PDB file of C-alpha atoms in Angstrom:
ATOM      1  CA  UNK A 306     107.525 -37.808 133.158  1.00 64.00           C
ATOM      2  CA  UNK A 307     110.298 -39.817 132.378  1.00 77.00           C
ATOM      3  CA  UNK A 308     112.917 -38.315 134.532  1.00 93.00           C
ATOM      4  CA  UNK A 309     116.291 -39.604 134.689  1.00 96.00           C
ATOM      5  CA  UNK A 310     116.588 -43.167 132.783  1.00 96.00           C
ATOM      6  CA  UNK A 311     119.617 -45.486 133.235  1.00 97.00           C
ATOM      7  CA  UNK A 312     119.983 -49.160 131.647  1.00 96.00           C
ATOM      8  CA  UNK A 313     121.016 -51.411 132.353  1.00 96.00           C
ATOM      9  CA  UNK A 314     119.731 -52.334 135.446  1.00 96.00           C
ATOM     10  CA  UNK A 315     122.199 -54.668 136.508  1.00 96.00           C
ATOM     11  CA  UNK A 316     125.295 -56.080 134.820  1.00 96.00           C
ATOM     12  CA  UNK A 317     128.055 -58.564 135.319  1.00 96.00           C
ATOM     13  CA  UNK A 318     130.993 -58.053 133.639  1.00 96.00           C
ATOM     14  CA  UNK A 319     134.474 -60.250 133.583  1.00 96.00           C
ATOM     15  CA  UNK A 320     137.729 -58.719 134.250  1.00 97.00           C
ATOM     16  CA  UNK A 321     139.060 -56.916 131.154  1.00 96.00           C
ATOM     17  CA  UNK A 322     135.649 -56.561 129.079  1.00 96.00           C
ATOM     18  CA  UNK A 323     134.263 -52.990 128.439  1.00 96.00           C
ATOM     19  CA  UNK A 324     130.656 -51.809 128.619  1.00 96.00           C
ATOM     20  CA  UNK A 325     128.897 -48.569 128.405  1.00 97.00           C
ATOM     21  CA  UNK A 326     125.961 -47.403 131.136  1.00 97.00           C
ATOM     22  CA  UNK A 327     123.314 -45.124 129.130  1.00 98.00           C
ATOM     23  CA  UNK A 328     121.604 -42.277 130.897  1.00 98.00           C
ATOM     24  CA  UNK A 329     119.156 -40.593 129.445  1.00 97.00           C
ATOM     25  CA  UNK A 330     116.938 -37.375 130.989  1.00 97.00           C
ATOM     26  CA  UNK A 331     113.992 -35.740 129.452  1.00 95.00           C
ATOM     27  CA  UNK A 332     113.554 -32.406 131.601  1.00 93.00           C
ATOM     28  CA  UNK A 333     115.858 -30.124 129.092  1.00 92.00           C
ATOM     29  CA  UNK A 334     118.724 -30.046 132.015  1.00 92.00           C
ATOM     30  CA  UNK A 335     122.267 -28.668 131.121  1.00 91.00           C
ATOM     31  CA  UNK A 336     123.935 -30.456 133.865  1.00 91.00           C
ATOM     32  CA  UNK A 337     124.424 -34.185 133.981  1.00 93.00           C
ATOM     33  CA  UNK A 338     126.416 -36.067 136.594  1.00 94.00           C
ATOM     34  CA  UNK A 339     127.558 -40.012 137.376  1.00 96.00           C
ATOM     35  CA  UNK A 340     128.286 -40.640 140.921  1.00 95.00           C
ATOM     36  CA  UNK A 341     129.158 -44.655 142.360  1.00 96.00           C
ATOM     37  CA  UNK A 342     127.931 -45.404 145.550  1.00 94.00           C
ATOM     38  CA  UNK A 343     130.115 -48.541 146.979  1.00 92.00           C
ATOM     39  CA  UNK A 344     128.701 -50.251 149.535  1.00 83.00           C
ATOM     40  CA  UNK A 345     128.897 -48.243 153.306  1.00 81.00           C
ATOM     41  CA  UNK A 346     130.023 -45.106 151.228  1.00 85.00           C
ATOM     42  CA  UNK A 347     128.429 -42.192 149.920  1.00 86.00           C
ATOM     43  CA  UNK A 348     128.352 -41.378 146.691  1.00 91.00           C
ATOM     44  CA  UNK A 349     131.316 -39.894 144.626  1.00 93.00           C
ATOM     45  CA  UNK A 350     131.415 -38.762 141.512  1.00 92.00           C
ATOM     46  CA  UNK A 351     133.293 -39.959 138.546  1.00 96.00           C
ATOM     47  CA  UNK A 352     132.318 -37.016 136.143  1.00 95.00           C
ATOM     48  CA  UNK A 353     129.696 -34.531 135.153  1.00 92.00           C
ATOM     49  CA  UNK A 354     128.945 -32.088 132.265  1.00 93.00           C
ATOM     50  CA  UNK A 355     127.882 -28.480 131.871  1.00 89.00           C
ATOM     51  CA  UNK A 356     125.929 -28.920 128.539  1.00 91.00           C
ATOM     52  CA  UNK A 357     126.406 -30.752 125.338  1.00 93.00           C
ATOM     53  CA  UNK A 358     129.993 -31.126 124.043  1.00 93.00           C
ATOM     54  CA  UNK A 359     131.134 -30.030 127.638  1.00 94.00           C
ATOM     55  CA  UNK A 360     132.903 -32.847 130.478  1.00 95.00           C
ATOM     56  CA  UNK A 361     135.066 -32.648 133.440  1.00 92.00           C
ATOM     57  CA  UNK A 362     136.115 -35.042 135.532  1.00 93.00           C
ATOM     58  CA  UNK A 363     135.506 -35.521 139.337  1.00 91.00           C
ATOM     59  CA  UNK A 364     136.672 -37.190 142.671  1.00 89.00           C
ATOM     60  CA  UNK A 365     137.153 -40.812 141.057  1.00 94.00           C
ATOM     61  CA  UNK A 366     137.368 -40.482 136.771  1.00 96.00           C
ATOM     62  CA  UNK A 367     140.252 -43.061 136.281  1.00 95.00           C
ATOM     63  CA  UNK A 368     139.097 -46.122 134.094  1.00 95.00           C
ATOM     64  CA  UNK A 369     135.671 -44.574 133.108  1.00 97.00           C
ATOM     65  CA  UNK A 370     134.967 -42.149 129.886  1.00 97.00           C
ATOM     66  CA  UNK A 371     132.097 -39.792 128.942  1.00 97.00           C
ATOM     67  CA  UNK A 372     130.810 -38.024 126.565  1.00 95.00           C
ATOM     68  CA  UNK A 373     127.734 -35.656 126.219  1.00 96.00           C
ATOM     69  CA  UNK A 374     126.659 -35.141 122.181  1.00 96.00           C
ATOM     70  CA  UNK A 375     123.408 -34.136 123.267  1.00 96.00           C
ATOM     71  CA  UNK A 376     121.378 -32.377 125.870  1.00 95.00           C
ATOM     72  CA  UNK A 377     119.738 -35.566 126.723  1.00 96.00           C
ATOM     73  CA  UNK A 378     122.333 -38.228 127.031  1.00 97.00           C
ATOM     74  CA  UNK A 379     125.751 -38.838 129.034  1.00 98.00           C
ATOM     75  CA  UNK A 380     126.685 -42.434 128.317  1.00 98.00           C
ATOM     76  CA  UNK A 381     129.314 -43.586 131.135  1.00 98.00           C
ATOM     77  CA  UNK A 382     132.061 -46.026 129.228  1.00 97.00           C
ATOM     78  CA  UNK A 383     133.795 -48.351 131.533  1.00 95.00           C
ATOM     79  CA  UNK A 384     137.230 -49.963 129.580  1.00 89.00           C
ATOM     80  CA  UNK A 385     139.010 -52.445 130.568  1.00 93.00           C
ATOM     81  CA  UNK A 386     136.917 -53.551 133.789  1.00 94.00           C
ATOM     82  CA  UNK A 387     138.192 -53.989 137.596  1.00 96.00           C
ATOM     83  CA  UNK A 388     136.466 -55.597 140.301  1.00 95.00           C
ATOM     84  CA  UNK A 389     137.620 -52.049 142.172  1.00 95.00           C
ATOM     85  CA  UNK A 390     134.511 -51.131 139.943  1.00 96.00           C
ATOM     86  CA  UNK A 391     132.148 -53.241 141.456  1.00 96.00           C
ATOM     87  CA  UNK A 392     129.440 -50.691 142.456  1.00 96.00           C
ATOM     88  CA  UNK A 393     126.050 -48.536 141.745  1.00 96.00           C
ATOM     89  CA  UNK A 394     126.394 -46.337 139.628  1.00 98.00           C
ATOM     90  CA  UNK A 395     123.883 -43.125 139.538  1.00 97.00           C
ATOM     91  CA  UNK A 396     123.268 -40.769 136.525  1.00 97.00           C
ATOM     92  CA  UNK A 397     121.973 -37.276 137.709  1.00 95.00           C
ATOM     93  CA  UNK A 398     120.531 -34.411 136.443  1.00 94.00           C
ATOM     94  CA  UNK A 399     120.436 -30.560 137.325  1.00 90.00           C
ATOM     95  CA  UNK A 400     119.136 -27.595 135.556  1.00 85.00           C
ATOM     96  CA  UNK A 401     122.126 -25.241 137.247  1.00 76.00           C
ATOM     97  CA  UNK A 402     125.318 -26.052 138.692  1.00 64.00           C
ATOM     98  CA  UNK A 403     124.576 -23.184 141.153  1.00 60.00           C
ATOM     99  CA  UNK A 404     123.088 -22.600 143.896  1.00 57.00           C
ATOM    100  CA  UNK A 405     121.355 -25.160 145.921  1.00 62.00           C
ATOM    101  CA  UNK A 406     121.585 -27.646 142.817  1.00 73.00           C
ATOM    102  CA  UNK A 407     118.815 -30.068 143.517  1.00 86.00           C
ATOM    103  CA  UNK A 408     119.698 -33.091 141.415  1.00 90.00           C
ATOM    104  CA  UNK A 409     117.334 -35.323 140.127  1.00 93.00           C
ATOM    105  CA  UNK A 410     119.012 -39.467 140.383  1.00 95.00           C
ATOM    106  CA  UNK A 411     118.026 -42.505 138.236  1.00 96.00           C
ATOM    107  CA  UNK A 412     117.242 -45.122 140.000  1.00 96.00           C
ATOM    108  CA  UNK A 413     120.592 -46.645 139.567  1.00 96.00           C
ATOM    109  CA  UNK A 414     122.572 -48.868 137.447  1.00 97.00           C
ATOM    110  CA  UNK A 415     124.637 -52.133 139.712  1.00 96.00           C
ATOM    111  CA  UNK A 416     127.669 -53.534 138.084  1.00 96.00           C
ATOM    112  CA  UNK A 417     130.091 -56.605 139.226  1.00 96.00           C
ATOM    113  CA  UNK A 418     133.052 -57.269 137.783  1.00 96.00           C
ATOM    114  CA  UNK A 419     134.086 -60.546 138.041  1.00 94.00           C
TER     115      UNK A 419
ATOM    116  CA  UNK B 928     139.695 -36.698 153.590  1.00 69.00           C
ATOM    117  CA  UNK B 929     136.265 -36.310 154.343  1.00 81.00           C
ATOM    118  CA  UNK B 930     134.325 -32.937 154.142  1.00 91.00           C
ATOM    119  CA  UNK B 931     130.868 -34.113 154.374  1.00 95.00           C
ATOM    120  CA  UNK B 932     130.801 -36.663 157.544  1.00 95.00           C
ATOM    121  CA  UNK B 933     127.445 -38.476 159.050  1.00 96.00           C
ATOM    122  CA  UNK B 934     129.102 -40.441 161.844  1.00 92.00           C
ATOM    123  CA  UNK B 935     126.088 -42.276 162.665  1.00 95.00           C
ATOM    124  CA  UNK B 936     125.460 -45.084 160.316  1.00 94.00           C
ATOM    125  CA  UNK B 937     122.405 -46.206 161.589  1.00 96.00           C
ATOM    126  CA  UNK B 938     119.138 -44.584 164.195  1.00 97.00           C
ATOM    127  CA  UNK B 939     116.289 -46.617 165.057  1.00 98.00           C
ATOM    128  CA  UNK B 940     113.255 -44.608 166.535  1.00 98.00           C
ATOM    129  CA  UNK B 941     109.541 -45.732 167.236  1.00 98.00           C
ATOM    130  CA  UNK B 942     106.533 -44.422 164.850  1.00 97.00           C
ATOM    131  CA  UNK B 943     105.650 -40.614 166.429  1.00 97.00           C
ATOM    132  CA  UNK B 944     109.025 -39.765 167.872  1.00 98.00           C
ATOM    133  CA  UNK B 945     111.229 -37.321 166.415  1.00 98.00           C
ATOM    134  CA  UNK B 946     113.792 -38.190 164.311  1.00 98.00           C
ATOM    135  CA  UNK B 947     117.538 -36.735 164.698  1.00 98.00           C
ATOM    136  CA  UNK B 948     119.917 -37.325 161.776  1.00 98.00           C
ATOM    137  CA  UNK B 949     123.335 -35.051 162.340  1.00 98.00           C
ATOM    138  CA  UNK B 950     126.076 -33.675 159.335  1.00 98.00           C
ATOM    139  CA  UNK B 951     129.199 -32.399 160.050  1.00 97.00           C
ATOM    140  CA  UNK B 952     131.518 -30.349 157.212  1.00 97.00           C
ATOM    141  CA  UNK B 953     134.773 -29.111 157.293  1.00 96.00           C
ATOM    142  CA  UNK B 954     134.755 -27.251 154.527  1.00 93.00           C
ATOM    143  CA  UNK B 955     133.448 -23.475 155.567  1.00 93.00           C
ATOM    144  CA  UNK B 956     133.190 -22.069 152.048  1.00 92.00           C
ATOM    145  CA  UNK B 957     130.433 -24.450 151.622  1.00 93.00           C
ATOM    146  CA  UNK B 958     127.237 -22.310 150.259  1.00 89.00           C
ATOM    147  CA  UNK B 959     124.625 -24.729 150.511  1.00 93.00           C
ATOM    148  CA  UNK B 960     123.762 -28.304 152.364  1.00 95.00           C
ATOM    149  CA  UNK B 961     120.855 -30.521 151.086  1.00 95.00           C
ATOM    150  CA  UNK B 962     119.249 -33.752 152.651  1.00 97.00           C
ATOM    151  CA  UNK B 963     118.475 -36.639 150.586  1.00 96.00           C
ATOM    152  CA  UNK B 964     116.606 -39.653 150.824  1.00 97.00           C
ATOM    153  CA  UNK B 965     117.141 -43.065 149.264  1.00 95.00           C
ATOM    154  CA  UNK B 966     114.967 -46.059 149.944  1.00 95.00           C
ATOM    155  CA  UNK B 967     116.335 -49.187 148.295  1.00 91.00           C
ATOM    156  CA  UNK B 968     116.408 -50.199 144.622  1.00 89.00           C
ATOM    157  CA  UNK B 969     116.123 -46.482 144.219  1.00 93.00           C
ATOM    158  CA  UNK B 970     118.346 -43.239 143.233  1.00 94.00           C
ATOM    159  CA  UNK B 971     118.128 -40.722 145.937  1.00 95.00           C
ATOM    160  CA  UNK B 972     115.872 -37.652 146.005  1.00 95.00           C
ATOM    161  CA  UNK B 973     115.816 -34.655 147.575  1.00 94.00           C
ATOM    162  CA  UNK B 974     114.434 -33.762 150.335  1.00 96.00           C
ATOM    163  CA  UNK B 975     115.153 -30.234 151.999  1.00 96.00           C
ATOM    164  CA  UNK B 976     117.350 -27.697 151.898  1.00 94.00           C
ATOM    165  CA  UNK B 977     119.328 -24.723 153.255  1.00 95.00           C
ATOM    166  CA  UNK B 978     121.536 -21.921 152.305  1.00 94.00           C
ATOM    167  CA  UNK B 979     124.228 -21.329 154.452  1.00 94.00           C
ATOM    168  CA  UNK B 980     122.998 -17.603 155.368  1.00 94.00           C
ATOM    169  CA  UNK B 981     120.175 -19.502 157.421  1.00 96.00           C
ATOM    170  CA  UNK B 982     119.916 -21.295 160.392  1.00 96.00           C
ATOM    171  CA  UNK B 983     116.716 -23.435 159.927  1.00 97.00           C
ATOM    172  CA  UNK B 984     114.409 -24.499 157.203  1.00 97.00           C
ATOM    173  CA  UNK B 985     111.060 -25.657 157.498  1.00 97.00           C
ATOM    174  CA  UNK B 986     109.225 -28.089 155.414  1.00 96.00           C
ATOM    175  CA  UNK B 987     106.162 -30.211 156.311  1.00 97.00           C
ATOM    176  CA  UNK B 988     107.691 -32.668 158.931  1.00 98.00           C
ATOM    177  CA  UNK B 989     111.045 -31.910 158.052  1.00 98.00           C
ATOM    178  CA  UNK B 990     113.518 -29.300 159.534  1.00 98.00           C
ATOM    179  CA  UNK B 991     117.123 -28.374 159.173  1.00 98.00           C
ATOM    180  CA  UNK B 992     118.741 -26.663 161.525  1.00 98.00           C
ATOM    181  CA  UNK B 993     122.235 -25.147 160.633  1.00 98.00           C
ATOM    182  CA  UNK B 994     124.857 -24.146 163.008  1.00 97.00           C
ATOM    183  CA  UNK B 995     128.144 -22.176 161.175  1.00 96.00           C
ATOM    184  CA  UNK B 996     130.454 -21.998 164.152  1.00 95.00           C
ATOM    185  CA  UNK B 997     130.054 -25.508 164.804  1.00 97.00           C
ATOM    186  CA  UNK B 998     129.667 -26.913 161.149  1.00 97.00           C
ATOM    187  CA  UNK B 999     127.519 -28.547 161.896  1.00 97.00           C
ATOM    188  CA  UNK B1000     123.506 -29.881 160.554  1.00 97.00           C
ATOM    189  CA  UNK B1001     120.759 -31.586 161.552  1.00 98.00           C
ATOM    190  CA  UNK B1002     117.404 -33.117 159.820  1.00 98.00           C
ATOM    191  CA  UNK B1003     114.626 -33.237 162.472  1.00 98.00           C
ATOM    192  CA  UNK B1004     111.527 -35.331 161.697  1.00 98.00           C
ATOM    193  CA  UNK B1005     108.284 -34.999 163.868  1.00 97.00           C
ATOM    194  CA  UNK B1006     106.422 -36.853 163.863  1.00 97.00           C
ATOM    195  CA  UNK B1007     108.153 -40.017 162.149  1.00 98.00           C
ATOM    196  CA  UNK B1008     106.798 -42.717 160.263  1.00 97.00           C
ATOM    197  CA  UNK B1009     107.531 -45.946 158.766  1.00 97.00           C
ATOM    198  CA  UNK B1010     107.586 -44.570 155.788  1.00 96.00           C
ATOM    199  CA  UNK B1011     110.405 -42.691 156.549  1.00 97.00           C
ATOM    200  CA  UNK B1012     112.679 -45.859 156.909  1.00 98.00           C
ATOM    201  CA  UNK B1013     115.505 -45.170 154.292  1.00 97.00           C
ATOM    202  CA  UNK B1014     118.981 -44.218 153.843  1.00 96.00           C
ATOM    203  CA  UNK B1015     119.557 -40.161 154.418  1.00 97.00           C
ATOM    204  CA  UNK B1016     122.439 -38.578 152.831  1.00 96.00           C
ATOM    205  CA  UNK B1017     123.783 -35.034 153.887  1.00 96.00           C
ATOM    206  CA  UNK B1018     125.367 -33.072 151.059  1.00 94.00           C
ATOM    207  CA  UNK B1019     126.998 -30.071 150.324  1.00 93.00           C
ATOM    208  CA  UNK B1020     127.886 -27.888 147.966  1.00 90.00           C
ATOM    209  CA  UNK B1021     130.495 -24.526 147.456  1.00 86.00           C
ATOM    210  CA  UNK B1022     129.551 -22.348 144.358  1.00 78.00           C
ATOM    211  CA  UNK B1023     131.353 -23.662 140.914  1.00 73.00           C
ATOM    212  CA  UNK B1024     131.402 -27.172 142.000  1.00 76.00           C
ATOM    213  CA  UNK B1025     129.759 -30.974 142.335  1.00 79.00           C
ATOM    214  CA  UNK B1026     127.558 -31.798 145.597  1.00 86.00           C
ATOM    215  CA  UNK B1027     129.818 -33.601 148.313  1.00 89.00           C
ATOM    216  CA  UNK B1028     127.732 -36.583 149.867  1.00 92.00           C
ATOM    217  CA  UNK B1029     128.229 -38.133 153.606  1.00 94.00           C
ATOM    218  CA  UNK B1030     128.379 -41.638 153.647  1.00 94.00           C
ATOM    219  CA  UNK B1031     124.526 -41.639 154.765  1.00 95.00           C
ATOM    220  CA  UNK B1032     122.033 -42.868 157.959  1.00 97.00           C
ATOM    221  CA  UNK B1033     119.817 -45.458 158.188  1.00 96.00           C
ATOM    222  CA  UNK B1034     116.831 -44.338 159.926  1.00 98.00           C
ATOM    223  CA  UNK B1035     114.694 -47.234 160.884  1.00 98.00           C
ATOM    224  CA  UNK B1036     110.551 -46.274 162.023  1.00 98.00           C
ATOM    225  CA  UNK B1037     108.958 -48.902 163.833  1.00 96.00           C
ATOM    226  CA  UNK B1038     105.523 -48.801 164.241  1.00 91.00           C
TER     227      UNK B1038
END
């Protein structure tokens, strides 16, 4: 079992370029999340979805993007990079937004902008 | 403004003792708190759980205890070991919205 599957790894980007972070989950769940953990900090997310075609934003959205086509994917588009988005970024998983919504992480995606 | 706060950054206990890791909310309409782990290089994963209609969940070597009035949590771990060395996040969630994460703990085990 695949899980929750996030590339790249690590990335450096310079000030200004644009990238996107793929997440990818193979366990059929409606909800998918992206949190950033910055160093010292827990982690706060940037946006989630309820199911394909279906995005809101969360605590820190501004400069980042989503969308979610499919179940399976929820690509995270950073434009126009900051250094203020120098972090790790986590793609999650749920099957409900209820309850005690255990969320399954990736193992985590580290960016520096430069 | 914090809701989800873990004032201790870091605990350092020797191999068999129990392990204390504390939570404190401020948000009451919070329905359920969670307890995850993260070792390094790694996304976190869940650990244990509790509804907010309890006071204490079991599991294994792991307890949470809950206390309303004081909103406040705690992850007990007897015995501990070094493999519990990692990062612990509280979290927290009220129905219809995202998990709220505390900044975390760094438990150290040393054998």
């Amino acid at each position: 079992n695949a899980g929750v599957t996030q590339t790249p790894k690590f990335r450096i980007l310079k000030i200004g370029q644009s990238m996107t972070l793929q997440c990818t989950q193979d366990m059929n769940h409606n909800y998918m999340y992206w949190y950033r953990q910055d160093p010292g900090m827990g982690l706060k997310l940037i946006y989630y979805s309820v199911g394909a075609g279906i995005t809101d934003k969360g605590e820190v959205p501004n400069g980042y993007n989503v969308s979610r086509s499919t179940t399976e994917d929820f690509p995270l588009r950073l434009e126009l990079a900051a250094p203020s988005q120098t972090s790790v970024y986590f793609c999650a998983s749920s099957f409900t937004g209820l309850g005690a919504n255990v969320l399954t992480f990736g193992a985590g995606s580290r960016l520096t902008v430069l | 403004d914090q809701q989800v706060k873990q004032n201790s950054p870091s605990l350092s206990v020797q191999e068999g003792r129990i392990s204390i890791l504390n939570c404190d909310y401020t948000n009451s309409m919070f329905d359920y708190f969670l307890w995850y782990k993260k070792y390094p290089a790694e996304g976190p994963t869940f650990l244990i759980s509790i509804s907010s209609i309890k006071d204490k969940n079991e599991d294994g070597r792991f307890t949470v205890f809950l206390n309303k009035s004081a909103k406040h949590l705690s992850l007990h771990i007897v015995p501990s070991q070094p493999g519990d060395s990692a990062v612990y996040f509280c979290a927290a969630i009220q129905a219809g919205t995202a998990l709220i994460f505390g900044k975390g703990t760094t438990l150290s085990v040393s054998s």
